[in-house]
Amino acid sequence: MSNIIKYPAFIISGLIGTVFLTIVSQLVGFSRENFLPFAGPYYAGWVYPVYFFISFMIFAKVFQLPKIAKYYIIAASVIFAILLYFIFEGQMFDNPIPFGIGAV
């Protein structure tokens, strides 16, 4: 597979994998994001950068990317975590326990 197809397919697959993991997490109740006001408790927000990392690492193996790509994925995951921290205004760790245990 040529690089012109491989890298965009890797990025799209990684993002779709992240969305899939987020949806499964929502359905199982492991985590919950709260985009609407008064829509209920928000908990385990720290897990979304982890899903991002896992998805992209899996697809890095599937698309057989070079080893240096793993370091870029780690850096992107850290940047994504910092970005989410500021988007959610520091509430990423307010209710850190999965499955809504003790969520307020």
Coordinates of C-alpha atoms in Angstrom, one line a residue:
M1 CA 0.0 0.0 0.0
S2 CA 1.4 3.4 -0.9
N3 CA 2.0 6.0 1.7
I4 CA -0.5 8.4 0.0
I5 CA -3.2 5.9 0.9
K6 CA -1.7 4.4 4.1
Y7 CA -1.4 7.5 6.3
P8 CA -4.8 9.0 5.6
A9 CA -6.4 5.6 6.0
F10 CA -4.5 5.2 9.3
I11 CA -5.7 8.6 10.6
I12 CA -9.3 8.0 9.6
S13 CA -9.3 4.4 11.0
G14 CA -7.8 5.6 14.3
L15 CA -10.5 8.3 14.7
I16 CA -13.2 5.8 13.8
G17 CA -11.8 3.4 16.3
T18 CA -11.7 6.1 19.0
V19 CA -15.3 6.9 18.3
F20 CA -16.2 3.2 18.4
L21 CA -14.5 2.7 21.8
T22 CA -16.3 5.8 23.1
I23 CA -19.7 4.6 22.0
V24 CA -19.1 1.2 23.5
S25 CA -17.9 2.8 26.7
Q26 CA -21.1 4.9 26.8
L27 CA -23.3 1.8 26.2
V28 CA -21.6 -0.2 28.9
G29 CA -21.7 2.7 31.2
F30 CA -17.9 2.7 31.9
S31 CA -17.7 6.5 31.2
R32 CA -20.1 9.3 30.3
E33 CA -19.5 12.6 28.7
N34 CA -21.9 15.4 29.3
F35 CA -22.2 17.9 26.4
L36 CA -25.7 19.1 27.2
P37 CA -26.5 21.3 30.3
F38 CA -28.4 19.4 33.0
A39 CA -28.0 16.1 31.1
G40 CA -26.7 14.2 34.2
P41 CA -23.4 13.4 35.8
Y42 CA -20.1 13.3 33.9
Y43 CA -17.7 10.6 35.0
A44 CA -14.4 8.9 34.0
G45 CA -13.5 11.6 31.5
W46 CA -9.8 10.7 31.8
V47 CA -10.5 7.5 29.7
Y48 CA -11.1 9.3 26.4
P49 CA -7.4 10.1 25.7
V50 CA -6.7 6.4 26.7
Y51 CA -9.2 5.3 24.0
F52 CA -7.5 7.6 21.5
F53 CA -4.1 6.1 22.4
I54 CA -5.3 2.5 22.2
S55 CA -7.1 3.0 18.9
F56 CA -4.2 4.6 17.2
M57 CA -1.7 2.1 18.5
I58 CA -3.8 -0.8 17.2
F59 CA -4.1 0.8 13.8
A60 CA -0.4 1.6 13.7
K61 CA 0.2 -2.2 14.0
V62 CA -2.5 -2.9 11.3
F63 CA -1.0 -0.5 8.8
Q64 CA 2.6 -1.5 9.8
L65 CA 3.8 2.1 10.4
P66 CA 7.5 2.7 11.4
K67 CA 8.5 2.6 15.0
I68 CA 8.9 6.4 15.2
A69 CA 5.1 6.6 14.6
K70 CA 4.5 5.2 18.1
Y71 CA 6.3 8.3 19.6
Y72 CA 4.1 10.6 17.6
I73 CA 1.0 8.7 18.8
I74 CA 2.2 9.1 22.4
A75 CA 2.8 12.8 21.9
A76 CA -0.6 13.3 20.2
S77 CA -2.3 11.4 23.0
V78 CA -0.7 13.7 25.6
I79 CA -1.7 16.8 23.6
F80 CA -5.2 15.4 23.3
A81 CA -5.4 14.8 27.1
I82 CA -4.2 18.4 27.8
L83 CA -6.7 19.8 25.2
L84 CA -9.6 17.8 26.8
Y85 CA -8.6 19.0 30.2
F86 CA -9.0 22.6 29.1
I87 CA -12.1 22.0 27.0
F88 CA -13.9 20.4 30.0
E89 CA -12.5 23.2 32.2
G90 CA -10.6 20.9 34.5
Q91 CA -13.5 18.6 35.2
M92 CA -11.8 15.6 33.6
F93 CA -10.8 14.2 37.0
D94 CA -13.8 15.5 39.1
N95 CA -15.6 12.1 38.9
P96 CA -12.7 9.7 38.0
I97 CA -14.3 6.4 39.1
P98 CA -15.7 4.4 36.2
F99 CA -19.4 3.2 36.0
G100 CA -20.6 6.4 37.7
I101 CA -19.8 5.2 41.2
G102 CA -19.9 8.2 43.4
A103 CA -20.7 10.6 40.5
V104 CA -22.4 13.7 41.6

